[in-house]
Amino acid sequence: NEPLLIPIADVCTMLSISKSAFYELRASGRLPLKAIRLSSKPLYNREEVQSWVSAGCPANWQAKGTT
């Protein structure tokens, strides 16, 4: 089974981008994914990343069930 929450490195792998590209997207507001902090490192919901990619990676995307 794959973990539900994944670190930035795994998000980058899923998106085929570098960590610096990830931080640029996040800083520019083009990465609408919300981080979850259970420890000192941010984690991302794997299903939300997959849904965002399936939707075409829009900057104004919101996960289902969020407002």
C-alpha positions as a printed Julia matrix, in Angstrom:
67×3 Matrix{Float64}:
   0.0    0.0     0.0
   1.13   3.5    -0.77
   1.07   6.08    2.02
  -1.82   8.55    2.05
   0.41  11.48    2.99
   3.6   12.07    1.05
   6.58  14.43    1.44
   7.58  17.11   -1.07
  10.15  14.8    -2.68
   7.4   12.32   -3.58
   5.14  15.08   -4.9
   8.01  16.24   -7.11
   8.47  12.69   -8.39
   4.76  12.41   -9.17
   4.86  15.74  -11.05
   8.25  15.07  -12.7
   9.63  18.37  -11.43
  12.58  19.41   -9.29
  12.24  20.6    -5.72
  13.2   24.12   -6.81
  10.39  24.06   -9.42
   8.0   22.88   -6.69
   8.96  25.8    -4.45
   8.64  28.25   -7.37
   5.13  26.96   -8.16
   4.12  27.18   -4.51
   5.56  30.69   -4.07
   3.82  31.94   -7.22
   0.43  30.57   -6.1
   0.2   28.13   -9.03
   0.34  25.12   -6.7
  -3.01  25.05   -4.87
  -2.24  21.9    -2.87
  -2.5   22.33    0.9
   0.23  20.94    3.1
  -0.57  18.98    6.24
   1.86  19.25    9.13
   1.99  16.26   11.44
   5.66  16.79   12.16
   8.19  19.43   11.18
   7.91  18.54    7.48
   4.91  19.35    5.29
   3.06  16.36    3.84
   0.6   16.28    0.96
  -2.44  14.11    0.37
  -1.54  11.68   -2.43
  -5.13  11.55   -3.74
  -5.32  15.36   -3.91
  -2.1   15.48   -5.91
  -3.47  12.85   -8.3
  -6.82  14.67   -8.62
  -5.08  17.98   -9.3
  -2.96  16.41  -12.05
  -6.05  14.7   -13.55
  -7.78  18.1   -13.64
  -4.91  19.54  -15.68
  -3.03  21.24  -12.8
  -5.17  24.4   -12.68
  -4.03  27.16  -10.32
  -7.59  27.72   -9.04
  -8.24  24.05   -8.21
  -9.77  23.01   -4.89
  -9.91  19.52   -3.48
 -13.37  18.0    -3.17
 -14.87  18.7     0.23
 -12.92  21.93    0.76
 -14.17  25.46    0.56
